[in-house]
Amino acid sequence: MSLYSPVVDAAARTPDALAVRDLVSGLSYGELDARADTFLAALRGRGVRPGDRVLVWTDKTAESVAVAQAVLRCGAIHVPVPRGNPVRRVARIAADARPALVVTDHGERVPGAVCVPCADLFREAAHGPDTVPHPVRSADPAYILYTSGSTGQPKGVCVSHGSALSFVDWACGELRLTAADRLANHASFGFDLSVFDLYGAFRAGASVHLVGETLARAAEPLVDFVWESGITVWYSVPSALVLMAEYGGLLERGPGALRACVFAGERFPLKPLKDLRRGWPDVRLLNWYGPTETNVCTSYEVTAADLARTTDIPIGSAAGGDTVSLEDGEIVVDGPTVMLGYWGGRPRTGPYRTGDLGRYDADGRLEFRGRIDDMAKVRGHRVEPAEVSGVLMAHEAVRDAVVFVVGAGLDARLHAVVVPEPGCAPGFAQLRQHCSDFLPPYMTIDALHTVSGFPRTANGKVDRAALGDLVASGAAV
């Protein structure tokens, strides 16, 4: 079974059923299948072969979903990059992935890469005959998701067809998805949450409704979208739900057609979670956990019993056929949903060590206790502060920089501590704009602290603990 098979199968069963809808138009399963075949012929005409990477740098549209399907049918590897990423970061991703082709739906181009607009690609093979999908094996790579890297460079998490489908099949069963469901896709295509939205819908023959990048941050219109689209299954980071509740009247308006609400990616603050549980007594609420490298590996369902809680909810029990254990307090995952490895690196062997700390509660369910290193979730996305520091140090007025995450959950913010070049005084607005030229919006700094030098440990390294204490106390100004 391949990751493109669900659309092929659904098109054969129910060709007229809605498959995907963006904010402008939609495609039935028959139309999506035919459009994917057209793009498949065009990709082959462009010389894309099995194992090649195709970087898709587009807005969230039904057309880009068809392109992704074509890439998979070609036996190539889909590399989704959200439109909001600046060209310089996309160029760094392209330098690592070495794509045979970059597909866009806008005017920007990636230096040194072969770029083609979706519209041109479609016209190139309007009558292309070569539309037989390439047979793939379960272990063949399907897509690469680029996350923030500890070396200061984005790193690509490579996932196989079988791994993705192991998660999707489990999720479809857990939520009892049917062809009548209408799933929202709030996450970007470059974020692992979107794997369920898209492929869960396709596996069930349901429809997926895409939330554009602008709408995804607009509370009241987002609540309107849930109601007007008749969404039955929602999946997002908790901060999106908190935003919708605080500023969009989510609880006052009621759940509409919603029957299941799933959240992942960061802790859900207890008070708004309880409000949601009270306000939606008939809607299933599920907390899913797992880094990009494992997709979802544990699950916990929030029930009325959790209204008596005074601490965070657990991340739950193993999911997706995985085995989840603790080794010296670290959460370790093995099983079918775990990645192949990082693109360009050695294939993964053995269990994946998440770098997350956990413990068991009295009922044997896992609780999340934080990170072993300083990686954190900011605005629902995984951020390596070293990548942000590297960008800041590229500015001509900055001699050195360290970035900290201050706060947790919805209050997590990126604080930059910089040592200026002699005679320079870089301002917050200036460095924030510099970050936006190289990084996606969620990795742009929220505060700036200027110091004459960093405290050091005995071996000459920056004393991050001491510097972090200065930032938290406000002493670093």
PDB file of N, CA and C in Angstrom, residues 7 33 44-45 64 125 133 139 153 163 184 207 239 286 289 300 359 379 423 444 457 473:
ATOM      1  N   VAL A   7      -6.218   7.871  -2.599  1.00  0.00           N
ATOM      2  CA  VAL A   7      -6.940   8.708  -3.565  1.00  0.00           C
ATOM      3  C   VAL A   7      -7.360   7.875  -4.768  1.00  0.00           C
ATOM      4  N   ASP A  33      -7.831  12.731  -8.773  1.00  0.00           N
ATOM      5  CA  ASP A  33      -7.112  11.610  -9.380  1.00  0.00           C
ATOM      6  C   ASP A  33      -6.629  11.976 -10.786  1.00  0.00           C
ATOM      7  N   ARG A  44       7.257  13.556 -15.146  1.00  0.00           N
ATOM      8  CA  ARG A  44       8.082  12.620 -15.912  1.00  0.00           C
ATOM      9  C   ARG A  44       8.649  13.300 -17.153  1.00  0.00           C
ATOM     10  N   GLY A  45       7.839  14.163 -17.777  1.00  0.00           N
ATOM     11  CA  GLY A  45       8.342  14.904 -18.924  1.00  0.00           C
ATOM     12  C   GLY A  45       9.487  15.833 -18.568  1.00  0.00           C
ATOM     13  N   SER A  64      -2.057  22.278  -5.131  1.00  0.00           N
ATOM     14  CA  SER A  64      -0.801  21.796  -4.541  1.00  0.00           C
ATOM     15  C   SER A  64      -0.966  20.394  -3.961  1.00  0.00           C
ATOM     16  N   ALA A 125       1.575  19.014 -19.751  1.00  0.00           N
ATOM     17  CA  ALA A 125       1.179  17.615 -19.922  1.00  0.00           C
ATOM     18  C   ALA A 125      -0.335  17.474 -19.952  1.00  0.00           C
ATOM     19  N   PRO A 133       1.125   4.941 -12.204  1.00  0.00           N
ATOM     20  CA  PRO A 133       1.934   5.219 -11.018  1.00  0.00           C
ATOM     21  C   PRO A 133       3.086   4.233 -10.860  1.00  0.00           C
ATOM     22  N   ALA A 139       8.798   0.504   2.542  1.00  0.00           N
ATOM     23  CA  ALA A 139       9.987   1.135   3.118  1.00  0.00           C
ATOM     24  C   ALA A 139      10.518   2.298   2.284  1.00  0.00           C
ATOM     25  N   GLN A 153      21.026  24.769  10.926  1.00  0.00           N
ATOM     26  CA  GLN A 153      20.489  24.519   9.593  1.00  0.00           C
ATOM     27  C   GLN A 153      19.217  23.672   9.707  1.00  0.00           C
ATOM     28  N   SER A 163       5.424   3.956   7.018  1.00  0.00           N
ATOM     29  CA  SER A 163       5.383   4.640   8.304  1.00  0.00           C
ATOM     30  C   SER A 163       4.193   5.591   8.374  1.00  0.00           C
ATOM     31  N   ALA A 184     -10.855  19.422   8.856  1.00  0.00           N
ATOM     32  CA  ALA A 184     -10.176  20.694   8.622  1.00  0.00           C
ATOM     33  C   ALA A 184      -8.676  20.447   8.557  1.00  0.00           C
ATOM     34  N   SER A 207     -13.752  14.279   3.095  1.00  0.00           N
ATOM     35  CA  SER A 207     -13.250  15.504   2.474  1.00  0.00           C
ATOM     36  C   SER A 207     -12.376  16.262   3.461  1.00  0.00           C
ATOM     37  N   SER A 239      -2.808  26.232  20.857  1.00  0.00           N
ATOM     38  CA  SER A 239      -2.881  27.694  20.819  1.00  0.00           C
ATOM     39  C   SER A 239      -3.925  28.195  19.832  1.00  0.00           C
ATOM     40  N   LEU A 286      -8.986  14.772  22.183  1.00  0.00           N
ATOM     41  CA  LEU A 286      -7.829  13.881  22.274  1.00  0.00           C
ATOM     42  C   LEU A 286      -6.526  14.666  22.216  1.00  0.00           C
ATOM     43  N   TYR A 289       0.571  13.022  21.123  1.00  0.00           N
ATOM     44  CA  TYR A 289       1.974  13.419  21.346  1.00  0.00           C
ATOM     45  C   TYR A 289       2.886  12.680  20.387  1.00  0.00           C
ATOM     46  N   TYR A 300      -4.063  10.433  24.417  1.00  0.00           N
ATOM     47  CA  TYR A 300      -4.834  10.493  25.662  1.00  0.00           C
ATOM     48  C   TYR A 300      -6.155  11.176  25.368  1.00  0.00           C
ATOM     49  N   ARG A 359       7.451  10.809  32.587  1.00  0.00           N
ATOM     50  CA  ARG A 359       7.290   9.970  33.776  1.00  0.00           C
ATOM     51  C   ARG A 359       5.901   9.343  33.697  1.00  0.00           C
ATOM     52  N   ARG A 379       4.718  28.885  19.604  1.00  0.00           N
ATOM     53  CA  ARG A 379       3.564  29.050  18.709  1.00  0.00           C
ATOM     54  C   ARG A 379       3.196  27.735  18.018  1.00  0.00           C
ATOM     55  N   GLY A 423      30.804  49.949  18.205  1.00  0.00           N
ATOM     56  CA  GLY A 423      30.253  51.131  17.545  1.00  0.00           C
ATOM     57  C   GLY A 423      28.873  50.928  16.948  1.00  0.00           C
ATOM     58  N   THR A 444      10.612  34.231  14.364  1.00  0.00           N
ATOM     59  CA  THR A 444      11.076  35.607  14.500  1.00  0.00           C
ATOM     60  C   THR A 444      11.126  35.986  15.975  1.00  0.00           C
ATOM     61  N   THR A 457      31.616  29.489  31.071  1.00  0.00           N
ATOM     62  CA  THR A 457      31.925  28.405  31.999  1.00  0.00           C
ATOM     63  C   THR A 457      33.441  28.275  32.108  1.00  0.00           C
ATOM     64  N   SER A 473      15.242  37.230  34.605  1.00  0.00           N
ATOM     65  CA  SER A 473      15.099  38.223  35.669  1.00  0.00           C
ATOM     66  C   SER A 473      15.001  39.640  35.154  1.00  0.00           C
TER      67      SER A 473
END
